[in-house]
CSV table of C-alpha atoms and ligand atoms in Angstrom, one decimal:
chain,number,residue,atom,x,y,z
A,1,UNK,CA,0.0,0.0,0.0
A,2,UNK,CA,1.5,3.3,-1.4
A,3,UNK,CA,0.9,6.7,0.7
A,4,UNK,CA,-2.4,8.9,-0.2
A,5,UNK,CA,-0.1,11.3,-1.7
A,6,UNK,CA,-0.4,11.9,-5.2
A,7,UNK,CA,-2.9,8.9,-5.4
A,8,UNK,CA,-3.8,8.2,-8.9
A,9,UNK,CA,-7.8,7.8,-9.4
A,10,UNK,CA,-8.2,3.6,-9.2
A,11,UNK,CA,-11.6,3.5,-10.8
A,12,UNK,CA,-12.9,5.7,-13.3
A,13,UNK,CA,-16.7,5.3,-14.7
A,14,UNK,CA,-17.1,2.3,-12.4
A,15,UNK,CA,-14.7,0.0,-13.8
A,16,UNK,CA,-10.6,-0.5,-12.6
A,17,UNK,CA,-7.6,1.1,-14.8
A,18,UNK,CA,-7.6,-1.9,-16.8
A,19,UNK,CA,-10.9,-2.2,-17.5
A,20,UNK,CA,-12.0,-4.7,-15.0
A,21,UNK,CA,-14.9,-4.9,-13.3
A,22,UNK,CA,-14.5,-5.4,-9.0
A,23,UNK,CA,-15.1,-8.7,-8.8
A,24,UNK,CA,-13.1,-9.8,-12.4
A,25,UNK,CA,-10.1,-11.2,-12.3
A,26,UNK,CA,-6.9,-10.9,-14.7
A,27,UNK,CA,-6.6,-13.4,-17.4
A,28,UNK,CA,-4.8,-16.4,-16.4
A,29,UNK,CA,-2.9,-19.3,-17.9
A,30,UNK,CA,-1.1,-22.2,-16.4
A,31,UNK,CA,1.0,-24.9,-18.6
A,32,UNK,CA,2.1,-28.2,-16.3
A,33,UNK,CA,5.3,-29.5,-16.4
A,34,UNK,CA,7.5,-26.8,-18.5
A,35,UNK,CA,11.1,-27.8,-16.8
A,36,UNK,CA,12.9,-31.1,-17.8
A,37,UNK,CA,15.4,-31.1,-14.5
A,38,UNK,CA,12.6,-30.8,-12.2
A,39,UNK,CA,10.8,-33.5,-10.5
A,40,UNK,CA,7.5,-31.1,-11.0
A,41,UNK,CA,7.0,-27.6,-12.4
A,42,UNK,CA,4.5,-25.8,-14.0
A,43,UNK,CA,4.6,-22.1,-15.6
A,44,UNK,CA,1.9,-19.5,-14.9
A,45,UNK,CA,0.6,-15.6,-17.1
A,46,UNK,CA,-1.8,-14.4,-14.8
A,47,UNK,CA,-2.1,-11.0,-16.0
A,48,UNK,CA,1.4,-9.5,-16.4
A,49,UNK,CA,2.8,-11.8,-14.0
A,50,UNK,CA,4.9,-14.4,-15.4
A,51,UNK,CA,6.3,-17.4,-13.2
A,52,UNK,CA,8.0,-20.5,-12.7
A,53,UNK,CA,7.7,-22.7,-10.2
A,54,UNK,CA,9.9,-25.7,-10.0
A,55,UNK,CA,10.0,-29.2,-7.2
A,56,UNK,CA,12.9,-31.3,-6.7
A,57,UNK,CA,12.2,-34.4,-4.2
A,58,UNK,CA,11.3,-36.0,-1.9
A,59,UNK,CA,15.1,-36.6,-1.6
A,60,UNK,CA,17.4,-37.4,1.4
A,61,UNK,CA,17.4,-33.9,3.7
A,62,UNK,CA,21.1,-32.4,3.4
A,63,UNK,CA,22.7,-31.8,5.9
A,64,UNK,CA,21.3,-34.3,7.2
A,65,UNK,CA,20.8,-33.2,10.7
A,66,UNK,CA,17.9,-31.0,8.7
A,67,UNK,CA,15.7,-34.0,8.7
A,68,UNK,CA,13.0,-34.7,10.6
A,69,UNK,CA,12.8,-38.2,11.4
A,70,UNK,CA,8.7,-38.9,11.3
A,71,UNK,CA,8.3,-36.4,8.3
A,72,UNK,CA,9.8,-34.7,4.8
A,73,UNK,CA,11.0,-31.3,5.4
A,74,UNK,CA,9.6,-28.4,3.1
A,75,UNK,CA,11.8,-25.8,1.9
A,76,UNK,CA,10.8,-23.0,-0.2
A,77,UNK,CA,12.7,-19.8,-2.0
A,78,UNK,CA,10.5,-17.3,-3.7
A,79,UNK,CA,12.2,-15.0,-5.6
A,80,UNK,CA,11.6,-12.0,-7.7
A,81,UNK,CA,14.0,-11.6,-10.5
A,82,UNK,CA,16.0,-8.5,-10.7
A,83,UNK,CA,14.6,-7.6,-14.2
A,84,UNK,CA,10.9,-8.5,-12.8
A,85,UNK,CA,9.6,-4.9,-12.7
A,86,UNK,CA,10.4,-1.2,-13.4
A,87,UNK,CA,11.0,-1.1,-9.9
A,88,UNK,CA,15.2,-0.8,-8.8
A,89,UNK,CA,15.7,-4.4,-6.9
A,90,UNK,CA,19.4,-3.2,-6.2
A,91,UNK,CA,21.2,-6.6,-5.1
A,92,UNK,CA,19.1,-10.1,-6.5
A,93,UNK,CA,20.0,-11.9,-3.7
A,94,UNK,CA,17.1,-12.7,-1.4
A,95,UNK,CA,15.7,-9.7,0.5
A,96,UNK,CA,13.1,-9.4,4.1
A,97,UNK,CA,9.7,-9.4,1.4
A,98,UNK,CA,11.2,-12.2,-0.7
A,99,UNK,CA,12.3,-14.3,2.9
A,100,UNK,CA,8.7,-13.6,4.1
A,101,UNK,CA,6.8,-14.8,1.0
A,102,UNK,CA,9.0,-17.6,1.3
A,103,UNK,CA,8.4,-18.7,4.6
A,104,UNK,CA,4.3,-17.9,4.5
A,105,UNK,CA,4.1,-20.0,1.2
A,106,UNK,CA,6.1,-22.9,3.0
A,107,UNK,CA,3.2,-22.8,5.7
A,108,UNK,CA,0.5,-23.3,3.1
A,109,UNK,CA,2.2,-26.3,1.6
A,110,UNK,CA,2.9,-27.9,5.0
A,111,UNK,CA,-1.0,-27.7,5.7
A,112,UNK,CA,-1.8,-30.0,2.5
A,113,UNK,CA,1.9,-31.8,1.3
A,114,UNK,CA,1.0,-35.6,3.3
A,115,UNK,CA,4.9,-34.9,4.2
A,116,UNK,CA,4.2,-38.0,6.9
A,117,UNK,CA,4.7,-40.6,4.1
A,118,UNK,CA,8.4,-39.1,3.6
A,119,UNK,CA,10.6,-39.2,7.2
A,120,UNK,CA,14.2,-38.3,6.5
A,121,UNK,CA,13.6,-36.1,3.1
A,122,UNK,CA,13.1,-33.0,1.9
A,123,UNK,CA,10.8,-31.2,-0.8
A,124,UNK,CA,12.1,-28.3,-2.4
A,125,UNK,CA,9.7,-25.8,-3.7
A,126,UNK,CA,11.2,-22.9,-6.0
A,127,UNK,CA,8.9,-19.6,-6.8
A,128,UNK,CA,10.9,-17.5,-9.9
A,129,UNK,CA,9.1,-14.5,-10.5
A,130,UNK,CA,10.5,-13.4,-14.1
A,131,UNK,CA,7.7,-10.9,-14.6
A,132,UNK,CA,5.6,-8.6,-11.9
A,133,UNK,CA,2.8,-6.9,-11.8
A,134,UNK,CA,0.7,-7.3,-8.7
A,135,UNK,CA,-0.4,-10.4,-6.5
A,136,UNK,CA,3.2,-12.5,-7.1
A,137,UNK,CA,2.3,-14.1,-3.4
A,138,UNK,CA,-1.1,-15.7,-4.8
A,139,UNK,CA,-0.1,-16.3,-8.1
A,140,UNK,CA,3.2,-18.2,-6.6
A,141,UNK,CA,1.2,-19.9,-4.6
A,142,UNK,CA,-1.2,-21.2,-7.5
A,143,UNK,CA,2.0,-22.3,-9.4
A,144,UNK,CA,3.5,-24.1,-7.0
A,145,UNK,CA,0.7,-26.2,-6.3
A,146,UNK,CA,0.3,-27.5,-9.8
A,147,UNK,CA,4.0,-28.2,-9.9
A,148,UNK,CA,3.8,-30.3,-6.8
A,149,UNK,CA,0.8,-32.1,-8.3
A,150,UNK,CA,3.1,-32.8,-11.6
A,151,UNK,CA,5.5,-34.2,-9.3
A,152,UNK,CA,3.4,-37.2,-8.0
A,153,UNK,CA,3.9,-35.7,-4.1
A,154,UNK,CA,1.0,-36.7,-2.2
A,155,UNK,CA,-1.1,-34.0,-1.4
A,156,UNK,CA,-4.8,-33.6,0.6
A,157,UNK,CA,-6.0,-30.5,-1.8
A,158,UNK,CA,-5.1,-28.3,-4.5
A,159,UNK,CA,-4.6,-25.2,-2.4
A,160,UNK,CA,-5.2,-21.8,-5.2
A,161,UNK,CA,-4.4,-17.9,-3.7
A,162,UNK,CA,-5.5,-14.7,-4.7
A,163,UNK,CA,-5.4,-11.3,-3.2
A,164,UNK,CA,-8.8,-9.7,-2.9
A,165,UNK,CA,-8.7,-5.9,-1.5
A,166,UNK,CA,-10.6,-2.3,-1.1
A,167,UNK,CA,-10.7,0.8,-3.0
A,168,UNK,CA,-12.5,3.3,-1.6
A,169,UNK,CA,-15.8,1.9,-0.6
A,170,UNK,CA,-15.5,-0.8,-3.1
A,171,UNK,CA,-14.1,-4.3,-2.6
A,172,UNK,CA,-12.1,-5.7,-5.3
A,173,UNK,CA,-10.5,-8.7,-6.3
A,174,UNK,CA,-7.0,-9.5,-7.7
A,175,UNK,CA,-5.2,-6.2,-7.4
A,176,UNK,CA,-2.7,-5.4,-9.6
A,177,UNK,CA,0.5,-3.7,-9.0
A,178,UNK,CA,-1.2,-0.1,-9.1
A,179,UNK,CA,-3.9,-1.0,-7.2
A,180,UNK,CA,-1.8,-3.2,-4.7
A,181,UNK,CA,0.4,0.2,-4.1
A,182,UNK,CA,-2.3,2.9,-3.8
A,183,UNK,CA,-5.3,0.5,-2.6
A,184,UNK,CA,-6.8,0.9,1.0
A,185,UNK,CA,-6.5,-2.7,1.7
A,186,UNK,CA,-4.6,-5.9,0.5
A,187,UNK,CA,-5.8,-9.2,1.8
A,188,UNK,CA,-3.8,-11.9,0.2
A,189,UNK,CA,-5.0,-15.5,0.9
A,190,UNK,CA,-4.7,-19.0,0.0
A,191,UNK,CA,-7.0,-21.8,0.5
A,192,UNK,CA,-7.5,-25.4,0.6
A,193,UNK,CA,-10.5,-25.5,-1.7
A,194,UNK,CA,-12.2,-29.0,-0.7
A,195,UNK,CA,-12.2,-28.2,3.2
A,196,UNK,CA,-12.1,-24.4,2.8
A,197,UNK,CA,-9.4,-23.8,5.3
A,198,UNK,CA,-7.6,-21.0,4.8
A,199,UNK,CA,-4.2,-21.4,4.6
A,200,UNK,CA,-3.0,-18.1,4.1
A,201,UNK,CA,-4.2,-14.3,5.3
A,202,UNK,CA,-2.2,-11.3,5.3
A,203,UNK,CA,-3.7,-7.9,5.4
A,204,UNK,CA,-2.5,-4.3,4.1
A,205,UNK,CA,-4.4,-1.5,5.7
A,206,UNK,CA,-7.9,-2.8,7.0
A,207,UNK,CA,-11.5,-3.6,5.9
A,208,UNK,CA,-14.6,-3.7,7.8
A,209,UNK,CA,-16.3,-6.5,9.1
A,210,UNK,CA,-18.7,-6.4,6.2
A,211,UNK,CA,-15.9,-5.9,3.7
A,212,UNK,CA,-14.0,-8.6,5.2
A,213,UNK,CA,-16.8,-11.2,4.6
A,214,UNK,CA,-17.5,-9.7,0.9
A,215,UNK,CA,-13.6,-10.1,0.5
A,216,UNK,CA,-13.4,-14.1,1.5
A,217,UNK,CA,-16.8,-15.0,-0.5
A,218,UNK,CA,-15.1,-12.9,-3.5
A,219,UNK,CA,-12.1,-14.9,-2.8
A,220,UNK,CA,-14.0,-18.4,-2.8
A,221,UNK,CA,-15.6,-17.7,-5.8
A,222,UNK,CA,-12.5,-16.8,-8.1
A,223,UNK,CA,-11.4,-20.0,-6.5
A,224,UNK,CA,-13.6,-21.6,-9.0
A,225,UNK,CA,-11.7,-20.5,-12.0
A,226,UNK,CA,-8.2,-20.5,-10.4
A,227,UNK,CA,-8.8,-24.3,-9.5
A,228,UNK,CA,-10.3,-25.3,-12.8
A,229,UNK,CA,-7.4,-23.2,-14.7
A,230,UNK,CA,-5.2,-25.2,-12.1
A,231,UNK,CA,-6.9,-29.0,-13.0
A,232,UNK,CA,-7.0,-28.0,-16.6
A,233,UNK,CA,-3.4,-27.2,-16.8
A,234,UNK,CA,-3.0,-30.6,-14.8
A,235,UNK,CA,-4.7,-32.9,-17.4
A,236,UNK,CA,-3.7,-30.8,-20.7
A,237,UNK,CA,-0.8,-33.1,-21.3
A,238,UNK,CA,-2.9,-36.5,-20.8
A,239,UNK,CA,-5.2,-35.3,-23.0
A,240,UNK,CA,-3.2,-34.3,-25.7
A,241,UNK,CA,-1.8,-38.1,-25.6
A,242,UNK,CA,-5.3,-39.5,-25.2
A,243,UNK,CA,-6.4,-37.4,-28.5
A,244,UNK,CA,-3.5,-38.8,-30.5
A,245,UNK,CA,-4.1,-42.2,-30.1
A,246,UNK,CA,-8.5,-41.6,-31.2
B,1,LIG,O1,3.5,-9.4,-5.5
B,1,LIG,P1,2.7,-9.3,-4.2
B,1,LIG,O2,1.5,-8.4,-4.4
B,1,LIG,O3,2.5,-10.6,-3.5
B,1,LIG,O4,3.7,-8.5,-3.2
B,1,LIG,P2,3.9,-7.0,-2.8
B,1,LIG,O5,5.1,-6.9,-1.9
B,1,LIG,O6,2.6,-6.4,-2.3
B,1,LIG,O7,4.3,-6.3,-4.1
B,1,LIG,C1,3.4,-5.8,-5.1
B,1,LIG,C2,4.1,-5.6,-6.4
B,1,LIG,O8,5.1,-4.6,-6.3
B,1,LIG,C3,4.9,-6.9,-6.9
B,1,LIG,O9,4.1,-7.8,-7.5
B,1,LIG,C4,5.9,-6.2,-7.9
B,1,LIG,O10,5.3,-5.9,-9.1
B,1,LIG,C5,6.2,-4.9,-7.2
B,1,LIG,N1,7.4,-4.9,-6.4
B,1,LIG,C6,8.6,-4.5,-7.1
B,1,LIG,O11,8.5,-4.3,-8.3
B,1,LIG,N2,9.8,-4.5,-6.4
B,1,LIG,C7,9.8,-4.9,-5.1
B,1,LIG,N3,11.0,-4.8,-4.5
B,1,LIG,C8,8.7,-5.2,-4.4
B,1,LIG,C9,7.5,-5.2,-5.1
């Protein structure tokens, strides 16, 4: 959230800068499986957002004193490239936001990775952010998910993210970098979609009790496209070997 100060105007003739309605979100597209190294991956355009997200393991936790002997360890590194924005990064090294993403999106995928089936390993879990424009966090988050699904890792859901926020008296969905800095509120969150636990909430600035609970349904219903974008990505490739052989 930027300051008040030379505050652009967010909505103009009741629709967003770029032409979105409140409750709309950004065109997105996911592709499974994009990295040969990887034991999982998937790539993701969700708006002007562009990222990778890559899984090595389960494999033996080095050093090995870093393993936990009843479960797989999860390690995750988000980072945003240094060429990622028109923002100056300075160093690309990993910075406090890029630690903190990291460690918040590591707590959504120990709620759902069934890490008990692993003792002694660990699963890596790498967010690159090549392009950014607003909700990297969620969108990560998304990508990761369908890259730990391509890798065969056991998991209880399909977790999806997506920030929803406020501008003004109006509550909004999937802000984008403009909105994100000069919005009144910014309430990332992830969740599990076949429970509904919520594995993630963060909050810029504040909303309402009433704008809260308009925020979380907006949330749960974008979930529906963000998890069918997810599950088509996930089956594209079988299907494109089940159409060859008709
Ligand atoms: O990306 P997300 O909304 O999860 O995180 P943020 O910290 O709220 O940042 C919002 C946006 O600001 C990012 O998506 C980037 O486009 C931009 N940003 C940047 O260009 N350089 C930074 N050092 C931090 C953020």
């Amino acid at each position: 959230m930027g300051s008040s100060t030379n505050k652009p105007e967010l909505i103009v003739n009741g629709k967003r800068l770029d032409g979105r309605a409140f409750d709309e979100l950004r065109p997105i597209k996911i592709e499974a499986g994009v990295l040969k190294n990887a034991d999982g991956s998937a790539y993701l355009e969700w708006g002007k957002n562009k990222i990778f997200a890559a899984v090595y393991g389960p494999k033996e936790a080095l050093p090995k004193h870093t393993g936990d002997p009843e479960k797989a360890v999860i390690k995750c590194r988000y980072s945003m490239a240094p060429f990622s924005s028109l923002e100056e990064h300075g160093r690309s090294g990993p910075n406090r936001r890029a630690i903190e993403i990291s460690k918040v999106t590591k707590e959504v995928f120990e709620n759902v990775i069934m890490s008990e089936n692993f003792p002694g390993t660990e699963i890596d879990i790498f967010i690159e952010v090549v392009q950014s424009d607003g909700g990297t966090r969620a969108a990560g988050i998304t990508a990761a998910a369908v890259a730990l699904a391509t890798s065969g890792i056991p998991m209880r859901d399909l977790p999806y993210a997506v920030s929803a926020g406020k501008i003004g008296e109006h509550v909004i969905i999937d802000l984008n970098k403009i909105e994100d800095n000069y919005s009144d509120a910014d309430m990332p969150m992830a969740i599990s979609p076949r429970t509904g636990n919520v594995l993630l909430l963060q909050m810029d600035g504040s909303l309402t009790r009433d704008e809260f609970k308009q925020a979380v349904e907006m949330v749960k219903k974008a979930g529906q496209t963000i998890s069918r974008i997810q599950r088509e990505a996930l089956k594209a490739p079988y299907e494109k070997i089940s159409n060859k052989y008709k």
